[in-house]
XYZ file of N, CA and C in Angstrom:
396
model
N -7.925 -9.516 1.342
C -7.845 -9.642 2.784
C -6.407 -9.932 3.188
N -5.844 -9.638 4.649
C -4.610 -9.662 4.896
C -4.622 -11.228 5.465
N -3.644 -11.877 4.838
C -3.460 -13.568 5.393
C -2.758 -12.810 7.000
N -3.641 -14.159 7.815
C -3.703 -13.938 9.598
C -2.656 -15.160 9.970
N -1.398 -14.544 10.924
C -0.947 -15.894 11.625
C -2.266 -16.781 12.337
N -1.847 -17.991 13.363
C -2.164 -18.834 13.543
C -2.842 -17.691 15.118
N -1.988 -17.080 15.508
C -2.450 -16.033 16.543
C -3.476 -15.444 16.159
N -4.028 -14.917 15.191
C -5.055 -14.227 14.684
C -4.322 -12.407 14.139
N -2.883 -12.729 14.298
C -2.511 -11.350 14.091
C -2.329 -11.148 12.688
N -2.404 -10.469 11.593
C -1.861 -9.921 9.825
C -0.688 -10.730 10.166
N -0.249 -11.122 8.824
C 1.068 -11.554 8.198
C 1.692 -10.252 7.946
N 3.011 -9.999 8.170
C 3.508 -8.558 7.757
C 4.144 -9.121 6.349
N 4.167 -7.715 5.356
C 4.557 -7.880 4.140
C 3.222 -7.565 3.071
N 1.952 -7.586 3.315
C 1.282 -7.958 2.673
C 0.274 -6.366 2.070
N 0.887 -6.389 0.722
C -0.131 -4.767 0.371
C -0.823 -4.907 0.881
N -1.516 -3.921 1.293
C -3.091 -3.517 1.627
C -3.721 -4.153 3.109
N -2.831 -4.304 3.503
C -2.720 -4.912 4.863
C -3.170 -3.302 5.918
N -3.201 -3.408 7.014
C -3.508 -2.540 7.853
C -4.815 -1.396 8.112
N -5.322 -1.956 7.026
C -6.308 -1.173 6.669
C -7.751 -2.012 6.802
N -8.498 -2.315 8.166
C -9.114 -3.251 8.932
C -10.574 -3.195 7.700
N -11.384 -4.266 7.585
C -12.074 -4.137 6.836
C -13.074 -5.538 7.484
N -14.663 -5.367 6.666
C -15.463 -6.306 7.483
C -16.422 -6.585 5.449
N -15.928 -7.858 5.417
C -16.637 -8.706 4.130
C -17.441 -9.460 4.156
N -18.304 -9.651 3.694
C -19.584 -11.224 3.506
C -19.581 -11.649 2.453
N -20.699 -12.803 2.342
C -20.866 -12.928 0.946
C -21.607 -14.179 1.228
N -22.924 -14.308 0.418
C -23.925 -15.287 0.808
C -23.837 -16.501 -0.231
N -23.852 -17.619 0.186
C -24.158 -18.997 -0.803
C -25.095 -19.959 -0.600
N -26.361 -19.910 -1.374
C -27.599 -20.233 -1.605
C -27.572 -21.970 -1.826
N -27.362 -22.621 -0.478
C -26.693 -24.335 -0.628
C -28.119 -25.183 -1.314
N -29.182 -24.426 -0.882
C -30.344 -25.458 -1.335
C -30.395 -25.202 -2.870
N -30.089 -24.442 -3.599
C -29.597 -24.113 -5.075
C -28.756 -24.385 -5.573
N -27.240 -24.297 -4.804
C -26.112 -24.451 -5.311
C -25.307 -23.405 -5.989
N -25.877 -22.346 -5.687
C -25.234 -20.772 -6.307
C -24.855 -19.976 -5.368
N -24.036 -18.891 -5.752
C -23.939 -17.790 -4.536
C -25.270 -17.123 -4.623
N -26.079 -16.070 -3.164
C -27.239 -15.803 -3.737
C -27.058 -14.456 -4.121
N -27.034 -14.123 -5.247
C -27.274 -12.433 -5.466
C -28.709 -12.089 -5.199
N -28.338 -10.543 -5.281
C -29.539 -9.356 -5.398
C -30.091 -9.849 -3.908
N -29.548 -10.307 -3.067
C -30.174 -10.122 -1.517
C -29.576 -8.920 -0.745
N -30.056 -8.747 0.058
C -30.056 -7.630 0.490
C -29.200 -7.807 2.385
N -28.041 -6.684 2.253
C -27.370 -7.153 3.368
C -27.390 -5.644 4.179
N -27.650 -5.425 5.592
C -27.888 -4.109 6.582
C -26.591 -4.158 7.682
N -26.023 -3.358 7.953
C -25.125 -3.206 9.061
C -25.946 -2.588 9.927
N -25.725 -2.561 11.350
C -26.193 -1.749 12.282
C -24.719 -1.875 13.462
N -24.478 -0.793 14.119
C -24.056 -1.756 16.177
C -25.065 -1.930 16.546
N -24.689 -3.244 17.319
C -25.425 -3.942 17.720
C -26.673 -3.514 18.783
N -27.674 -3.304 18.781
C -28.802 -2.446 19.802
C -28.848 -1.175 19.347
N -28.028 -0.802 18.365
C -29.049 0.312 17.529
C -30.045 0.418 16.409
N -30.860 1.205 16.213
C -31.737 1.158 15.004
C -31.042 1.804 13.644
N -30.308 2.549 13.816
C -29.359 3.292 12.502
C -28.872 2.168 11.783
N -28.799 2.028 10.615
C -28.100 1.321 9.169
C -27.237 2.241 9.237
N -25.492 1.719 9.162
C -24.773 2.253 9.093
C -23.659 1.752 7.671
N -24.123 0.723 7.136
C -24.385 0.535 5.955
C -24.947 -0.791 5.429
N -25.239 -0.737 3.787
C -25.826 -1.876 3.527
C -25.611 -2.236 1.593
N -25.755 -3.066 1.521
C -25.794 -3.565 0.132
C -26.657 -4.410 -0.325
N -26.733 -4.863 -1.444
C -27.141 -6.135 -2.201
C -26.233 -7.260 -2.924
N -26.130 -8.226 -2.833
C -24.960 -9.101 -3.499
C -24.841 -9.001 -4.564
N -24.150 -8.809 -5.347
C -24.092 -9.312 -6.899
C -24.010 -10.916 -7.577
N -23.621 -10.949 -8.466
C -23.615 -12.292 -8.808
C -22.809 -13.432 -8.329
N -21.988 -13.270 -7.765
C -20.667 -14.464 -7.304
C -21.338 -14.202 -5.544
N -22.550 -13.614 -5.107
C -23.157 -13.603 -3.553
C -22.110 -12.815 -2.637
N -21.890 -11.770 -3.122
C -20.828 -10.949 -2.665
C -21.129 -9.518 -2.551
N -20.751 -8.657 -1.725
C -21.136 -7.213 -1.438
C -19.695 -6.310 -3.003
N -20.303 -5.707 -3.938
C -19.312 -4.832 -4.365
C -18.473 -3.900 -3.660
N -18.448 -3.825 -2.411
C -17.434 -2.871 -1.277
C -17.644 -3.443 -0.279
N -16.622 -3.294 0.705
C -16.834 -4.044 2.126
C -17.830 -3.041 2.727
N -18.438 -3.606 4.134
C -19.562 -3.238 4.756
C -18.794 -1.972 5.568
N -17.466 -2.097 6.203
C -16.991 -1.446 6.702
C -15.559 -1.306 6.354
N -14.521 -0.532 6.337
C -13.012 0.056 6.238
C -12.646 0.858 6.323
N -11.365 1.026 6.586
C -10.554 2.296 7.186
C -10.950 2.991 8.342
N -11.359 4.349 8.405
C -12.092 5.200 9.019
C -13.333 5.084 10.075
N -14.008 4.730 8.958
C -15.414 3.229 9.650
C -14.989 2.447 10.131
N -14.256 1.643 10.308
C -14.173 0.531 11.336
C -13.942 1.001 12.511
N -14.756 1.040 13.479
C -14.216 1.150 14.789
C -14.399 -0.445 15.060
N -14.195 -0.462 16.501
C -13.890 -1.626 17.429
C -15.294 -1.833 18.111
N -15.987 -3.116 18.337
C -17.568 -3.405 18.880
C -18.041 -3.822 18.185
N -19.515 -4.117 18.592
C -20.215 -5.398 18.517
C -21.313 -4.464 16.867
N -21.213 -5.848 16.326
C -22.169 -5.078 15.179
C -23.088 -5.807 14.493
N -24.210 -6.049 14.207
C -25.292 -6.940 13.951
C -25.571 -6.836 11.764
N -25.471 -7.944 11.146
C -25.418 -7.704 10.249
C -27.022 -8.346 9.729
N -27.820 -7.881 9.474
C -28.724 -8.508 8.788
C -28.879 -9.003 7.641
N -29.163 -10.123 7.194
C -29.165 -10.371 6.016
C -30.769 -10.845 5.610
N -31.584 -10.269 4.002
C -32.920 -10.666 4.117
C -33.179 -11.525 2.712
N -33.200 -13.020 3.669
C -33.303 -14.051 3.260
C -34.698 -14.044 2.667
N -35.776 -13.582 3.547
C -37.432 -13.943 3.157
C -37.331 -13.468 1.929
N -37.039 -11.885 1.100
C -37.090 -11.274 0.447
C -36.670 -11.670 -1.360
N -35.327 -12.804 -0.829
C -34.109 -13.364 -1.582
C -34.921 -14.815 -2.235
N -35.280 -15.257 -1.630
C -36.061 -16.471 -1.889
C -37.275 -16.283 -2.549
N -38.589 -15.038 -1.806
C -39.280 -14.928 -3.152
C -39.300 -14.177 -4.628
N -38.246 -13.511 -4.223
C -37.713 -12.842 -5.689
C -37.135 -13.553 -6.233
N -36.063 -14.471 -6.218
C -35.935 -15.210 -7.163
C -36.910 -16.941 -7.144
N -38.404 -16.593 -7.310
C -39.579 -17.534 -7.314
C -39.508 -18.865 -6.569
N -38.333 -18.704 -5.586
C -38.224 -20.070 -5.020
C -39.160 -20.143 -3.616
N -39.956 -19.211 -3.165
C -41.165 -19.416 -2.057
C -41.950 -18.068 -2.076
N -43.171 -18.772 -2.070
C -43.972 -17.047 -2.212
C -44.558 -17.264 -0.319
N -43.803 -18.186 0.578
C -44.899 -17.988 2.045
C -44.037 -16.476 2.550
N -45.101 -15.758 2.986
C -44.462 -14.703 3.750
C -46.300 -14.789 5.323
N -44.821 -14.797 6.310
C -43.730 -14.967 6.515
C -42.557 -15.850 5.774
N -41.498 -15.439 5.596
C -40.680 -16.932 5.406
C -40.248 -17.688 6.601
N -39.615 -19.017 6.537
C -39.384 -19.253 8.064
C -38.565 -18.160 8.462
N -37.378 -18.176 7.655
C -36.387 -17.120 7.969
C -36.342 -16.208 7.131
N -37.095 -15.245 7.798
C -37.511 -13.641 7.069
C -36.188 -12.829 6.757
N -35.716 -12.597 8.054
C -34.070 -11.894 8.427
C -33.112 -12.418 9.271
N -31.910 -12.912 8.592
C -30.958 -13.529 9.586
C -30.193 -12.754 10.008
N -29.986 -12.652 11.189
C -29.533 -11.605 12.435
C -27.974 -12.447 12.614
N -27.010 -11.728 12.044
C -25.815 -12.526 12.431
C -24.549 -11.357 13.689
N -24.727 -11.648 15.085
C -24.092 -10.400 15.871
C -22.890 -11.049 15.713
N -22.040 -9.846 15.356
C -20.179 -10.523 15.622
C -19.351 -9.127 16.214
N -18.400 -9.265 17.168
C -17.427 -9.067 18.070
C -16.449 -8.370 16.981
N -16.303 -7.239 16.573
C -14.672 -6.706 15.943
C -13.919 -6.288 16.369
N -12.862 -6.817 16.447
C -11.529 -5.615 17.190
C -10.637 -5.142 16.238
N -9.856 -3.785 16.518
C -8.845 -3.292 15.714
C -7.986 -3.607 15.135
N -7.686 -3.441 13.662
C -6.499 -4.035 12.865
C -6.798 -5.326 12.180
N -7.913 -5.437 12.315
C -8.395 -6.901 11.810
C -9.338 -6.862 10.645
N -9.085 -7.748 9.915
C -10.131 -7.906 8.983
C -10.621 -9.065 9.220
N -12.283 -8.746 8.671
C -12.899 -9.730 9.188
C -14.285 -10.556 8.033
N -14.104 -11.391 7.366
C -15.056 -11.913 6.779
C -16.307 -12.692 7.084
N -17.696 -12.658 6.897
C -19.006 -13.635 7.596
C -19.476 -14.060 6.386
N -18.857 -15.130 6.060
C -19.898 -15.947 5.088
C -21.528 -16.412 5.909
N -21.861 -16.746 4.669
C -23.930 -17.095 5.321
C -23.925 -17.808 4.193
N -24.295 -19.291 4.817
C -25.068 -20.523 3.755
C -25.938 -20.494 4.108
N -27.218 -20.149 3.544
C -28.812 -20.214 3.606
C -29.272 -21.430 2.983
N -30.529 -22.335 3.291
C -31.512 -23.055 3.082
C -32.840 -22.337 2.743
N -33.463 -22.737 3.019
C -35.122 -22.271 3.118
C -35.519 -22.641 4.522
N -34.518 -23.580 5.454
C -35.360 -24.427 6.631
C -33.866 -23.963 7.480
N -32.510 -23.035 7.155
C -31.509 -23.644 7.908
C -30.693 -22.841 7.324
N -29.685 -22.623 8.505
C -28.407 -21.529 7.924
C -27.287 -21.615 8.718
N -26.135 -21.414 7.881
C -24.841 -21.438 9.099
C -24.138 -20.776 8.704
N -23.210 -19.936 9.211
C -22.142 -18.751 9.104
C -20.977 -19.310 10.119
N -19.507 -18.415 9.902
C -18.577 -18.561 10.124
C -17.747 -17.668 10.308
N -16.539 -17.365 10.830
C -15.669 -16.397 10.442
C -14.922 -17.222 9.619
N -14.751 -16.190 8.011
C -14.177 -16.497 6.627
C -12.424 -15.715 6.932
N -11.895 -16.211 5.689
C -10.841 -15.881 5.624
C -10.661 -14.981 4.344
C-alpha cells in the first residue's frame, strides 16, 4: 500500500504507488486468529452484480485486492463479508440463522487512493475501520 500524508494524499517516491487499490482482511477476536476460508463479495453499492469476491487465506487476507488499476473507479461500494458461513465451518456455531449471517460493510472510494477495511468479528459483535 502507498504510505498517505496526514492530508490523506500518497507519499511521493513510493514504488507501486499510483495505482489505486481496495484490501481487507478479517481477524477472528473471539479466537484470536485471522479468519480464513471466509468468504468476501464486492458489489456498488444498490446493485445485485458481484463484481468481485474471494475467500481469505490463512493470515485472514484476500490473495489479490478486491479492486485495482482499471477496476477501480470512484463510488460507493458494499463489501460483504459471510460471517454465518465462517463460524460454522470452522465448528464454532451450528445456529443458522447466525446472529450475523452477512456483514454488510458500505464505504465511499475516491480516485488515486488506496484503500484498506479490516473486519474484527465476534459471534455477538463486529467492528471495521479504514486500515492502512
Amino acid at each position: 500500500m502507498c504510505p498517505i500524508n496526514r492530508d490523506g494524499r500518497d507519499k511521493p517516491g513510493h514504488d507501486g504507488c499510483g495505482m489505486p487499490r481496495l484490501t481487507t482482511h478479517v481477524l477472528d477476536t473471539a479466537a484470536g486468529w485471522p479468519a480464513a476460508g471466509l468468504r468476501v463479495e464486492l458489489r456498488r453499492a444498490g446493485a445485485p452484480e458481484i463484481i468481485a469476491e474471494g475467500v481469505t487465506n490463512p493470515d485472514g487476507r484476500l490473495d489479490r485486492p478486491l479492486l485495482e488499476g482499471p477496476a477501480f473507479k470512484p463510488g460507493l461500494y458494499e463489501l460483504s463479508f459471510h460471517v454465518g458461513a465462517y463460524y460454522r465451518a470452522d465448528g464454532q456455531s451450528s445456529a443458522e440463522p447466525a446472529f450475523f449471517e452477512v456483514v454488510p460493510v458500505r464505504v465511499g472510494l475516491a480516485s488515486g487512493r488506496d484503500y484498506h477495511v479490516p473486519l474484527l468479528i465476534s459471534h455477538f459483535g463486529y467492528s471495521t475501520y479504514r486500515g492502512s
